[in-house]
mmCIF file of C-alpha atoms in Angstrom:
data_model
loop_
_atom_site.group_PDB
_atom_site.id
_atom_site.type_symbol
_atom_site.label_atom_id
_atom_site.label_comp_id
_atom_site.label_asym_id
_atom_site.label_seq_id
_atom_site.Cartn_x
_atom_site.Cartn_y
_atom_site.Cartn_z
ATOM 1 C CA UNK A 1 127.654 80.181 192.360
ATOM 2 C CA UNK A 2 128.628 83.279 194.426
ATOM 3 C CA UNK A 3 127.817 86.244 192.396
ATOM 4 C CA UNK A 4 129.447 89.689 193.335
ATOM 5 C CA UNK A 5 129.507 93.248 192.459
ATOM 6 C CA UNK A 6 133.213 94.299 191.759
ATOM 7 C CA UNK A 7 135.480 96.857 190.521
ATOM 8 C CA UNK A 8 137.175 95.870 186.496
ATOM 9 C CA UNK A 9 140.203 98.053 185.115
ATOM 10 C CA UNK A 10 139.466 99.500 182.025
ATOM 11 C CA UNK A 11 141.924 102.818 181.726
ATOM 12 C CA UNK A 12 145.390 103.218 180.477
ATOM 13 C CA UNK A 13 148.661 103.141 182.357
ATOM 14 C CA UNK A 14 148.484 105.438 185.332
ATOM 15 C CA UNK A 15 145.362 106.692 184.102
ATOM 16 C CA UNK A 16 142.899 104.234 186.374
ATOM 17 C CA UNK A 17 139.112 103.823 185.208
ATOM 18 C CA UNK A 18 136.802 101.021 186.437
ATOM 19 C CA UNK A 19 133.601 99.357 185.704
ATOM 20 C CA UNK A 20 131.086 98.096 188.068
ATOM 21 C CA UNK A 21 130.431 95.234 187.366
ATOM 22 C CA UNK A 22 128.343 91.545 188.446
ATOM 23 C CA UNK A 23 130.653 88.797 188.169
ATOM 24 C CA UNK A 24 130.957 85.364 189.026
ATOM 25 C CA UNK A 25 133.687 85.755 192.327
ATOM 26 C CA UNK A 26 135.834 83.448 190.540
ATOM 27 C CA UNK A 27 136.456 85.275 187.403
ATOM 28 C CA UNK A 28 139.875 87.260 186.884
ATOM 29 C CA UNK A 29 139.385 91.030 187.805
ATOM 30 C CA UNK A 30 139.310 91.477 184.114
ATOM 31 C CA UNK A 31 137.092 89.225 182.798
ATOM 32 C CA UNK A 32 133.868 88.779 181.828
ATOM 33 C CA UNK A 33 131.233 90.498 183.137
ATOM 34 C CA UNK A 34 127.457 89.410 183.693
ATOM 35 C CA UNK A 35 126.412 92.555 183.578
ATOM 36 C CA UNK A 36 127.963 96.615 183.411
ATOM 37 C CA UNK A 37 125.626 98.422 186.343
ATOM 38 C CA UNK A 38 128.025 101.672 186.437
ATOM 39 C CA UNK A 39 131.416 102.961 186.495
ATOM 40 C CA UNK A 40 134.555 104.922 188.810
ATOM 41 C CA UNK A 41 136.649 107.285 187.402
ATOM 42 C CA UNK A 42 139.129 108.145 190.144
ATOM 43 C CA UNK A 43 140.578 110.739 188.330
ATOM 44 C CA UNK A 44 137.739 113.145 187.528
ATOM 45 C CA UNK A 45 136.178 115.615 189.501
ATOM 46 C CA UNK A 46 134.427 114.649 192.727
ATOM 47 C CA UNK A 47 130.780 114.958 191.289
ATOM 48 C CA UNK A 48 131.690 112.460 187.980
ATOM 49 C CA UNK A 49 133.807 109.701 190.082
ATOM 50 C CA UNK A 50 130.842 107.344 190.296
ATOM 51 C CA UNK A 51 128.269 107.126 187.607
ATOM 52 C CA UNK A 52 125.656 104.204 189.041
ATOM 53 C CA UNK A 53 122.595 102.328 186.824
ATOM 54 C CA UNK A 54 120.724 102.015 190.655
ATOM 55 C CA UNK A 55 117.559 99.770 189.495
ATOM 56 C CA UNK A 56 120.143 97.771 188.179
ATOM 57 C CA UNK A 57 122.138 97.292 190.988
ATOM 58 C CA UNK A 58 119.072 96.808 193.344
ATOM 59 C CA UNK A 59 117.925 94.062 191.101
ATOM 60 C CA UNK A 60 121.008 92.192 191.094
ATOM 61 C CA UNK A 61 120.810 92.762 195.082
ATOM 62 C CA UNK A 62 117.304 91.080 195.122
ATOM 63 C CA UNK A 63 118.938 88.141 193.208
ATOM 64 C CA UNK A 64 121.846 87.612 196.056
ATOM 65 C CA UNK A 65 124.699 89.681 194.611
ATOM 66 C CA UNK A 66 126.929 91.146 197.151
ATOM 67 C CA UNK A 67 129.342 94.148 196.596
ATOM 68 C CA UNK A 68 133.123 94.241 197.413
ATOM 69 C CA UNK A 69 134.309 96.521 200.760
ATOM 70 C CA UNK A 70 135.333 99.167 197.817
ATOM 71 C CA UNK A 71 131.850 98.714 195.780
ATOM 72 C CA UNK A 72 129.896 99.527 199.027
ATOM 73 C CA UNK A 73 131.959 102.178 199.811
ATOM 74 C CA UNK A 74 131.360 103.858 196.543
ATOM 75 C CA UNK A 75 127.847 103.009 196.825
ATOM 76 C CA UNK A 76 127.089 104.421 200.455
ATOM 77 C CA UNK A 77 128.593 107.730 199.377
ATOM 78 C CA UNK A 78 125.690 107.200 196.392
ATOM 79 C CA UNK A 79 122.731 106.795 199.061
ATOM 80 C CA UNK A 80 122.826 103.629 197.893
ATOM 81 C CA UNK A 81 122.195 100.619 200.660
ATOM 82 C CA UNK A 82 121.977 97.006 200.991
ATOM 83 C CA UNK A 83 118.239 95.869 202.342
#
């Protein structure tokens, strides 16, 4: 099972909000989630875009999880790498 750390709509119509979430890669975007480790709000100010759980997301890291090309973005501008 290929486990990965994706992006899940949450917000309204034109009004985008995301979860970061650990899901099995062959769930729907929304679907369930293993776990919540943070969230991206596009549409606030730059300091409250990304709100990140980080022992969380290193842990699921440890266990094999691998982040999207948008979830690594958002981490690396966190100080957030992979090891």
């Amino acid at each position: 099972m290929s486990v990965k750390i994706r992006l899940k709509r949450v917000g309204a119509k034109k009004r985008p909000y995301y979860r970061i979430v650990v899901m099995d890669s062959r769930t729907a975007r929304d679907g369930r989630a293993i776990d919540e480790v943070g969230y991206y709000h596009p549409i606030e100010a730059e300091d409250k875009q990304v709100v990140l759980k980080e022992e969380k997301i290193r842990d699921w890291f440890a266990k094999g999880a691998r982040p999207t090309d948008t979830v690594k973005r958002l981490l690396n501008k966190k100080g957030i790498t992979l090891k």
